[in-house]
Amino acid sequence: MANNFKGKLFVFSAPSGSGKTTIVRHLLAQERFNLEFSISATSREARGKEQDGKDYYFISKEDFIQKIKTDEFLEWEEVYRDNFYGTLKTEVERIWSLGKHVIFDIDVRGGLRVKEKFPEETLAVFVKPPDINELLRRLKNRGEESDEKIGARIAKAPIELATAPMFDKIIKNYDLEVALQDAEDLVDDFLGIKKEN
């Protein structure tokens, strides 16, 4: 595939526990969309079965800060103290060189930055949970993090929810099946894929 392919960018952002990762995985499984997941870089340690180069690019805090200084990120954020997340510019280039469209599962500020840098090519989607209590329930059910970490995520949620109107589209994830269909429809429309009746 020629390297001059410039695909679309699909950003999915939301507070933790909103279901954006489930939606992104579902879209990746739809072959007609020709999507490839944008792997974020992070300075945090791997959790559970996470693998470097598959779930995240795990790099040290020092390396992360060095890459910020040399302008290697499309977007980055210190999401929690000393916990950096970001998208390397080379990641978008890697996916476009495969002739594929990029799909992101990133925090709201990062999502809006991608939209800012690629306004024409990006569809920025905010995934809205039913309410904060439901977020708390979902995060606890995951059983992956301490109460302190969950508390930090919940504390951020109202600020993140306030950014929803800045996104191109909002998907309400009150019923997962409906949300998945809404997400497919948005991607179909943005790619100009005609639906078969």
PDB file of N, CA, C and O in Angstrom, residues 105-157:
ATOM      1  N   ASP A 105      -8.955   4.976  21.506  1.00  0.00           N
ATOM      2  CA  ASP A 105      -9.696   4.833  22.765  1.00  0.00           C
ATOM      3  C   ASP A 105      -8.871   5.652  23.757  1.00  0.00           C
ATOM      4  O   ASP A 105      -7.936   5.147  24.367  1.00  0.00           O
ATOM      5  N   ILE A 106      -9.164   6.962  23.830  1.00  0.00           N
ATOM      6  CA  ILE A 106      -8.309   7.850  24.640  1.00  0.00           C
ATOM      7  C   ILE A 106      -9.137   8.808  25.488  1.00  0.00           C
ATOM      8  O   ILE A 106     -10.336   8.969  25.269  1.00  0.00           O
ATOM      9  N   ASP A 107      -8.451   9.448  26.452  1.00  0.00           N
ATOM     10  CA  ASP A 107      -9.157  10.359  27.356  1.00  0.00           C
ATOM     11  C   ASP A 107      -9.667  11.580  26.592  1.00  0.00           C
ATOM     12  O   ASP A 107      -9.247  11.843  25.461  1.00  0.00           O
ATOM     13  N   VAL A 108     -10.577  12.314  27.227  1.00  0.00           N
ATOM     14  CA  VAL A 108     -11.290  13.382  26.511  1.00  0.00           C
ATOM     15  C   VAL A 108     -10.363  14.481  25.991  1.00  0.00           C
ATOM     16  O   VAL A 108     -10.532  14.939  24.859  1.00  0.00           O
ATOM     17  N   ARG A 109      -9.390  14.875  26.791  1.00  0.00           N
ATOM     18  CA  ARG A 109      -8.511  15.955  26.323  1.00  0.00           C
ATOM     19  C   ARG A 109      -7.674  15.505  25.132  1.00  0.00           C
ATOM     20  O   ARG A 109      -7.490  16.243  24.171  1.00  0.00           O
ATOM     21  N   GLY A 110      -7.182  14.279  25.195  1.00  0.00           N
ATOM     22  CA  GLY A 110      -6.416  13.730  24.082  1.00  0.00           C
ATOM     23  C   GLY A 110      -7.273  13.633  22.832  1.00  0.00           C
ATOM     24  O   GLY A 110      -6.831  13.957  21.728  1.00  0.00           O
ATOM     25  N   GLY A 111      -8.505  13.191  23.014  1.00  0.00           N
ATOM     26  CA  GLY A 111      -9.435  13.054  21.892  1.00  0.00           C
ATOM     27  C   GLY A 111      -9.683  14.382  21.196  1.00  0.00           C
ATOM     28  O   GLY A 111      -9.670  14.470  19.966  1.00  0.00           O
ATOM     29  N   LEU A 112      -9.872  15.433  21.999  1.00  0.00           N
ATOM     30  CA  LEU A 112     -10.129  16.761  21.417  1.00  0.00           C
ATOM     31  C   LEU A 112      -8.883  17.309  20.728  1.00  0.00           C
ATOM     32  O   LEU A 112      -8.982  18.013  19.729  1.00  0.00           O
ATOM     33  N   ARG A 113      -7.705  16.942  21.229  1.00  0.00           N
ATOM     34  CA  ARG A 113      -6.453  17.394  20.582  1.00  0.00           C
ATOM     35  C   ARG A 113      -6.280  16.751  19.209  1.00  0.00           C
ATOM     36  O   ARG A 113      -5.814  17.391  18.275  1.00  0.00           O
ATOM     37  N   VAL A 114      -6.616  15.461  19.097  1.00  0.00           N
ATOM     38  CA  VAL A 114      -6.530  14.776  17.794  1.00  0.00           C
ATOM     39  C   VAL A 114      -7.456  15.492  16.805  1.00  0.00           C
ATOM     40  O   VAL A 114      -7.076  15.782  15.667  1.00  0.00           O
ATOM     41  N   LYS A 115      -8.663  15.801  17.254  1.00  0.00           N
ATOM     42  CA  LYS A 115      -9.651  16.491  16.406  1.00  0.00           C
ATOM     43  C   LYS A 115      -9.107  17.852  15.956  1.00  0.00           C
ATOM     44  O   LYS A 115      -9.278  18.257  14.809  1.00  0.00           O
ATOM     45  N   GLU A 116      -8.443  18.544  16.880  1.00  0.00           N
ATOM     46  CA  GLU A 116      -7.872  19.860  16.593  1.00  0.00           C
ATOM     47  C   GLU A 116      -6.792  19.772  15.507  1.00  0.00           C
ATOM     48  O   GLU A 116      -6.695  20.620  14.631  1.00  0.00           O
ATOM     49  N   LYS A 117      -5.974  18.694  15.574  1.00  0.00           N
ATOM     50  CA  LYS A 117      -4.858  18.562  14.627  1.00  0.00           C
ATOM     51  C   LYS A 117      -5.295  18.013  13.268  1.00  0.00           C
ATOM     52  O   LYS A 117      -4.682  18.309  12.258  1.00  0.00           O
ATOM     53  N   PHE A 118      -6.352  17.198  13.273  1.00  0.00           N
ATOM     54  CA  PHE A 118      -6.870  16.636  12.014  1.00  0.00           C
ATOM     55  C   PHE A 118      -8.378  16.909  11.938  1.00  0.00           C
ATOM     56  O   PHE A 118      -9.183  15.979  11.989  1.00  0.00           O
ATOM     57  N   PRO A 119      -8.776  18.190  11.815  1.00  0.00           N
ATOM     58  CA  PRO A 119     -10.211  18.504  11.898  1.00  0.00           C
ATOM     59  C   PRO A 119     -11.082  17.838  10.829  1.00  0.00           C
ATOM     60  O   PRO A 119     -12.195  17.409  11.124  1.00  0.00           O
ATOM     61  N   GLU A 120     -10.550  17.729   9.612  1.00  0.00           N
ATOM     62  CA  GLU A 120     -11.352  17.160   8.509  1.00  0.00           C
ATOM     63  C   GLU A 120     -11.425  15.642   8.557  1.00  0.00           C
ATOM     64  O   GLU A 120     -12.420  15.041   8.168  1.00  0.00           O
ATOM     65  N   GLU A 121     -10.325  15.021   9.007  1.00  0.00           N
ATOM     66  CA  GLU A 121     -10.213  13.555   8.944  1.00  0.00           C
ATOM     67  C   GLU A 121     -10.795  12.855  10.175  1.00  0.00           C
ATOM     68  O   GLU A 121     -10.924  11.637  10.189  1.00  0.00           O
ATOM     69  N   THR A 122     -11.096  13.633  11.237  1.00  0.00           N
ATOM     70  CA  THR A 122     -11.458  13.021  12.513  1.00  0.00           C
ATOM     71  C   THR A 122     -12.945  13.085  12.822  1.00  0.00           C
ATOM     72  O   THR A 122     -13.575  14.132  12.668  1.00  0.00           O
ATOM     73  N   LEU A 123     -13.479  11.955  13.297  1.00  0.00           N
ATOM     74  CA  LEU A 123     -14.808  11.918  13.896  1.00  0.00           C
ATOM     75  C   LEU A 123     -14.589  11.661  15.387  1.00  0.00           C
ATOM     76  O   LEU A 123     -14.083  10.602  15.771  1.00  0.00           O
ATOM     77  N   ALA A 124     -14.916  12.662  16.212  1.00  0.00           N
ATOM     78  CA  ALA A 124     -14.713  12.548  17.659  1.00  0.00           C
ATOM     79  C   ALA A 124     -16.048  12.194  18.323  1.00  0.00           C
ATOM     80  O   ALA A 124     -17.022  12.935  18.197  1.00  0.00           O
ATOM     81  N   VAL A 125     -16.058  11.054  19.010  1.00  0.00           N
ATOM     82  CA  VAL A 125     -17.292  10.539  19.613  1.00  0.00           C
ATOM     83  C   VAL A 125     -17.127  10.449  21.125  1.00  0.00           C
ATOM     84  O   VAL A 125     -16.137   9.897  21.620  1.00  0.00           O
ATOM     85  N   PHE A 126     -18.099  10.989  21.833  1.00  0.00           N
ATOM     86  CA  PHE A 126     -18.109  10.908  23.299  1.00  0.00           C
ATOM     87  C   PHE A 126     -19.096   9.826  23.708  1.00  0.00           C
ATOM     88  O   PHE A 126     -20.231   9.805  23.227  1.00  0.00           O
ATOM     89  N   VAL A 127     -18.647   8.909  24.561  1.00  0.00           N
ATOM     90  CA  VAL A 127     -19.518   7.830  25.043  1.00  0.00           C
ATOM     91  C   VAL A 127     -20.028   8.226  26.426  1.00  0.00           C
ATOM     92  O   VAL A 127     -19.251   8.393  27.359  1.00  0.00           O
ATOM     93  N   LYS A 128     -21.333   8.394  26.514  1.00  0.00           N
ATOM     94  CA  LYS A 128     -21.946   8.905  27.752  1.00  0.00           C
ATOM     95  C   LYS A 128     -22.558   7.763  28.567  1.00  0.00           C
ATOM     96  O   LYS A 128     -23.402   7.020  28.061  1.00  0.00           O
ATOM     97  N   PRO A 129     -22.132   7.630  29.834  1.00  0.00           N
ATOM     98  CA  PRO A 129     -22.719   6.602  30.703  1.00  0.00           C
ATOM     99  C   PRO A 129     -24.065   7.084  31.259  1.00  0.00           C
ATOM    100  O   PRO A 129     -24.348   8.281  31.219  1.00  0.00           O
ATOM    101  N   PRO A 130     -24.875   6.159  31.790  1.00  0.00           N
ATOM    102  CA  PRO A 130     -26.161   6.581  32.365  1.00  0.00           C
ATOM    103  C   PRO A 130     -25.984   7.606  33.487  1.00  0.00           C
ATOM    104  O   PRO A 130     -26.661   8.621  33.515  1.00  0.00           O
ATOM    105  N   ASP A 131     -25.068   7.349  34.412  1.00  0.00           N
ATOM    106  CA  ASP A 131     -24.794   8.297  35.497  1.00  0.00           C
ATOM    107  C   ASP A 131     -23.524   7.876  36.233  1.00  0.00           C
ATOM    108  O   ASP A 131     -22.953   6.824  35.953  1.00  0.00           O
ATOM    109  N   ILE A 132     -23.113   8.708  37.187  1.00  0.00           N
ATOM    110  CA  ILE A 132     -21.860   8.457  37.925  1.00  0.00           C
ATOM    111  C   ILE A 132     -21.943   7.159  38.743  1.00  0.00           C
ATOM    112  O   ILE A 132     -20.967   6.423  38.842  1.00  0.00           O
ATOM    113  N   ASN A 133     -23.118   6.889  39.316  1.00  0.00           N
ATOM    114  CA  ASN A 133     -23.272   5.663  40.127  1.00  0.00           C
ATOM    115  C   ASN A 133     -23.027   4.413  39.294  1.00  0.00           C
ATOM    116  O   ASN A 133     -22.434   3.443  39.758  1.00  0.00           O
ATOM    117  N   GLU A 134     -23.497   4.451  38.042  1.00  0.00           N
ATOM    118  CA  GLU A 134     -23.286   3.310  37.144  1.00  0.00           C
ATOM    119  C   GLU A 134     -21.801   3.157  36.810  1.00  0.00           C
ATOM    120  O   GLU A 134     -21.273   2.052  36.735  1.00  0.00           O
ATOM    121  N   LEU A 135     -21.120   4.289  36.634  1.00  0.00           N
ATOM    122  CA  LEU A 135     -19.667   4.247  36.398  1.00  0.00           C
ATOM    123  C   LEU A 135     -18.967   3.565  37.564  1.00  0.00           C
ATOM    124  O   LEU A 135     -18.108   2.714  37.369  1.00  0.00           O
ATOM    125  N   LEU A 136     -19.330   3.978  38.776  1.00  0.00           N
ATOM    126  CA  LEU A 136     -18.719   3.431  39.984  1.00  0.00           C
ATOM    127  C   LEU A 136     -18.939   1.922  40.048  1.00  0.00           C
ATOM    128  O   LEU A 136     -18.017   1.152  40.333  1.00  0.00           O
ATOM    129  N   ARG A 137     -20.175   1.508  39.744  1.00  0.00           N
ATOM    130  CA  ARG A 137     -20.502   0.079  39.771  1.00  0.00           C
ATOM    131  C   ARG A 137     -19.647  -0.694  38.760  1.00  0.00           C
ATOM    132  O   ARG A 137     -19.078  -1.740  39.077  1.00  0.00           O
ATOM    133  N   ARG A 138     -19.528  -0.164  37.544  1.00  0.00           N
ATOM    134  CA  ARG A 138     -18.756  -0.849  36.496  1.00  0.00           C
ATOM    135  C   ARG A 138     -17.270  -0.939  36.868  1.00  0.00           C
ATOM    136  O   ARG A 138     -16.639  -1.973  36.638  1.00  0.00           O
ATOM    137  N   LEU A 139     -16.725   0.159  37.408  1.00  0.00           N
ATOM    138  CA  LEU A 139     -15.301   0.153  37.779  1.00  0.00           C
ATOM    139  C   LEU A 139     -15.024  -0.843  38.907  1.00  0.00           C
ATOM    140  O   LEU A 139     -14.027  -1.546  38.893  1.00  0.00           O
ATOM    141  N   LYS A 140     -15.931  -0.912  39.877  1.00  0.00           N
ATOM    142  CA  LYS A 140     -15.766  -1.865  40.994  1.00  0.00           C
ATOM    143  C   LYS A 140     -15.862  -3.304  40.480  1.00  0.00           C
ATOM    144  O   LYS A 140     -15.114  -4.174  40.890  1.00  0.00           O
ATOM    145  N   ASN A 141     -16.801  -3.525  39.542  1.00  0.00           N
ATOM    146  CA  ASN A 141     -16.992  -4.872  38.978  1.00  0.00           C
ATOM    147  C   ASN A 141     -15.774  -5.369  38.207  1.00  0.00           C
ATOM    148  O   ASN A 141     -15.545  -6.566  38.105  1.00  0.00           O
ATOM    149  N   ARG A 142     -15.012  -4.439  37.639  1.00  0.00           N
ATOM    150  CA  ARG A 142     -13.802  -4.836  36.913  1.00  0.00           C
ATOM    151  C   ARG A 142     -12.803  -5.499  37.854  1.00  0.00           C
ATOM    152  O   ARG A 142     -12.045  -6.368  37.431  1.00  0.00           O
ATOM    153  N   GLY A 143     -12.777  -4.990  39.092  1.00  0.00           N
ATOM    154  CA  GLY A 143     -11.873  -5.559  40.099  1.00  0.00           C
ATOM    155  C   GLY A 143     -10.402  -5.408  39.763  1.00  0.00           C
ATOM    156  O   GLY A 143      -9.573  -6.200  40.201  1.00  0.00           O
ATOM    157  N   GLU A 144     -10.050  -4.385  38.975  1.00  0.00           N
ATOM    158  CA  GLU A 144      -8.663  -4.231  38.524  1.00  0.00           C
ATOM    159  C   GLU A 144      -7.875  -3.224  39.343  1.00  0.00           C
ATOM    160  O   GLU A 144      -6.662  -3.205  39.300  1.00  0.00           O
ATOM    161  N   GLU A 145      -8.592  -2.341  40.048  1.00  0.00           N
ATOM    162  CA  GLU A 145      -7.901  -1.216  40.666  1.00  0.00           C
ATOM    163  C   GLU A 145      -8.304  -1.028  42.122  1.00  0.00           C
ATOM    164  O   GLU A 145      -9.372  -1.469  42.545  1.00  0.00           O
ATOM    165  N   SER A 146      -7.439  -0.326  42.857  1.00  0.00           N
ATOM    166  CA  SER A 146      -7.710  -0.031  44.270  1.00  0.00           C
ATOM    167  C   SER A 146      -8.861   0.970  44.366  1.00  0.00           C
ATOM    168  O   SER A 146      -9.162   1.690  43.411  1.00  0.00           O
ATOM    169  N   ASP A 147      -9.481   1.030  45.551  1.00  0.00           N
ATOM    170  CA  ASP A 147     -10.557   2.006  45.783  1.00  0.00           C
ATOM    171  C   ASP A 147     -10.050   3.425  45.563  1.00  0.00           C
ATOM    172  O   ASP A 147     -10.789   4.291  45.077  1.00  0.00           O
ATOM    173  N   GLU A 148      -8.778   3.650  45.893  1.00  0.00           N
ATOM    174  CA  GLU A 148      -8.182   4.980  45.734  1.00  0.00           C
ATOM    175  C   GLU A 148      -8.143   5.370  44.250  1.00  0.00           C
ATOM    176  O   GLU A 148      -8.528   6.477  43.867  1.00  0.00           O
ATOM    177  N   LYS A 149      -7.698   4.429  43.396  1.00  0.00           N
ATOM    178  CA  LYS A 149      -7.638   4.691  41.946  1.00  0.00           C
ATOM    179  C   LYS A 149      -9.042   4.916  41.387  1.00  0.00           C
ATOM    180  O   LYS A 149      -9.273   5.789  40.553  1.00  0.00           O
ATOM    181  N   ILE A 150      -9.984   4.070  41.836  1.00  0.00           N
ATOM    182  CA  ILE A 150     -11.373   4.207  41.369  1.00  0.00           C
ATOM    183  C   ILE A 150     -11.916   5.577  41.785  1.00  0.00           C
ATOM    184  O   ILE A 150     -12.551   6.273  41.000  1.00  0.00           O
ATOM    185  N   GLY A 151     -11.598   5.970  43.030  1.00  0.00           N
ATOM    186  CA  GLY A 151     -12.030   7.281  43.526  1.00  0.00           C
ATOM    187  C   GLY A 151     -11.505   8.411  42.662  1.00  0.00           C
ATOM    188  O   GLY A 151     -12.223   9.376  42.350  1.00  0.00           O
ATOM    189  N   ALA A 152     -10.243   8.286  42.232  1.00  0.00           N
ATOM    190  CA  ALA A 152      -9.628   9.318  41.373  1.00  0.00           C
ATOM    191  C   ALA A 152     -10.347   9.377  40.025  1.00  0.00           C
ATOM    192  O   ALA A 152     -10.586  10.458  39.479  1.00  0.00           O
ATOM    193  N   ARG A 153     -10.703   8.209  39.496  1.00  0.00           N
ATOM    194  CA  ARG A 153     -11.415   8.168  38.205  1.00  0.00           C
ATOM    195  C   ARG A 153     -12.806   8.802  38.324  1.00  0.00           C
ATOM    196  O   ARG A 153     -13.239   9.555  37.446  1.00  0.00           O
ATOM    197  N   ILE A 154     -13.502   8.471  39.400  1.00  0.00           N
ATOM    198  CA  ILE A 154     -14.849   9.010  39.620  1.00  0.00           C
ATOM    199  C   ILE A 154     -14.793  10.526  39.835  1.00  0.00           C
ATOM    200  O   ILE A 154     -15.649  11.271  39.352  1.00  0.00           O
ATOM    201  N   ALA A 155     -13.763  10.989  40.536  1.00  0.00           N
ATOM    202  CA  ALA A 155     -13.613  12.431  40.792  1.00  0.00           C
ATOM    203  C   ALA A 155     -13.455  13.207  39.480  1.00  0.00           C
ATOM    204  O   ALA A 155     -13.897  14.347  39.355  1.00  0.00           O
ATOM    205  N   LYS A 156     -12.799  12.572  38.488  1.00  0.00           N
ATOM    206  CA  LYS A 156     -12.574  13.227  37.187  1.00  0.00           C
ATOM    207  C   LYS A 156     -13.810  13.216  36.296  1.00  0.00           C
ATOM    208  O   LYS A 156     -13.925  14.025  35.380  1.00  0.00           O
ATOM    209  N   ALA A 157     -14.724  12.267  36.552  1.00  0.00           N
ATOM    210  CA  ALA A 157     -15.842  12.031  35.626  1.00  0.00           C
ATOM    211  C   ALA A 157     -16.697  13.271  35.339  1.00  0.00           C
ATOM    212  O   ALA A 157     -17.002  13.542  34.173  1.00  0.00           O
TER     213      ALA A 157
END
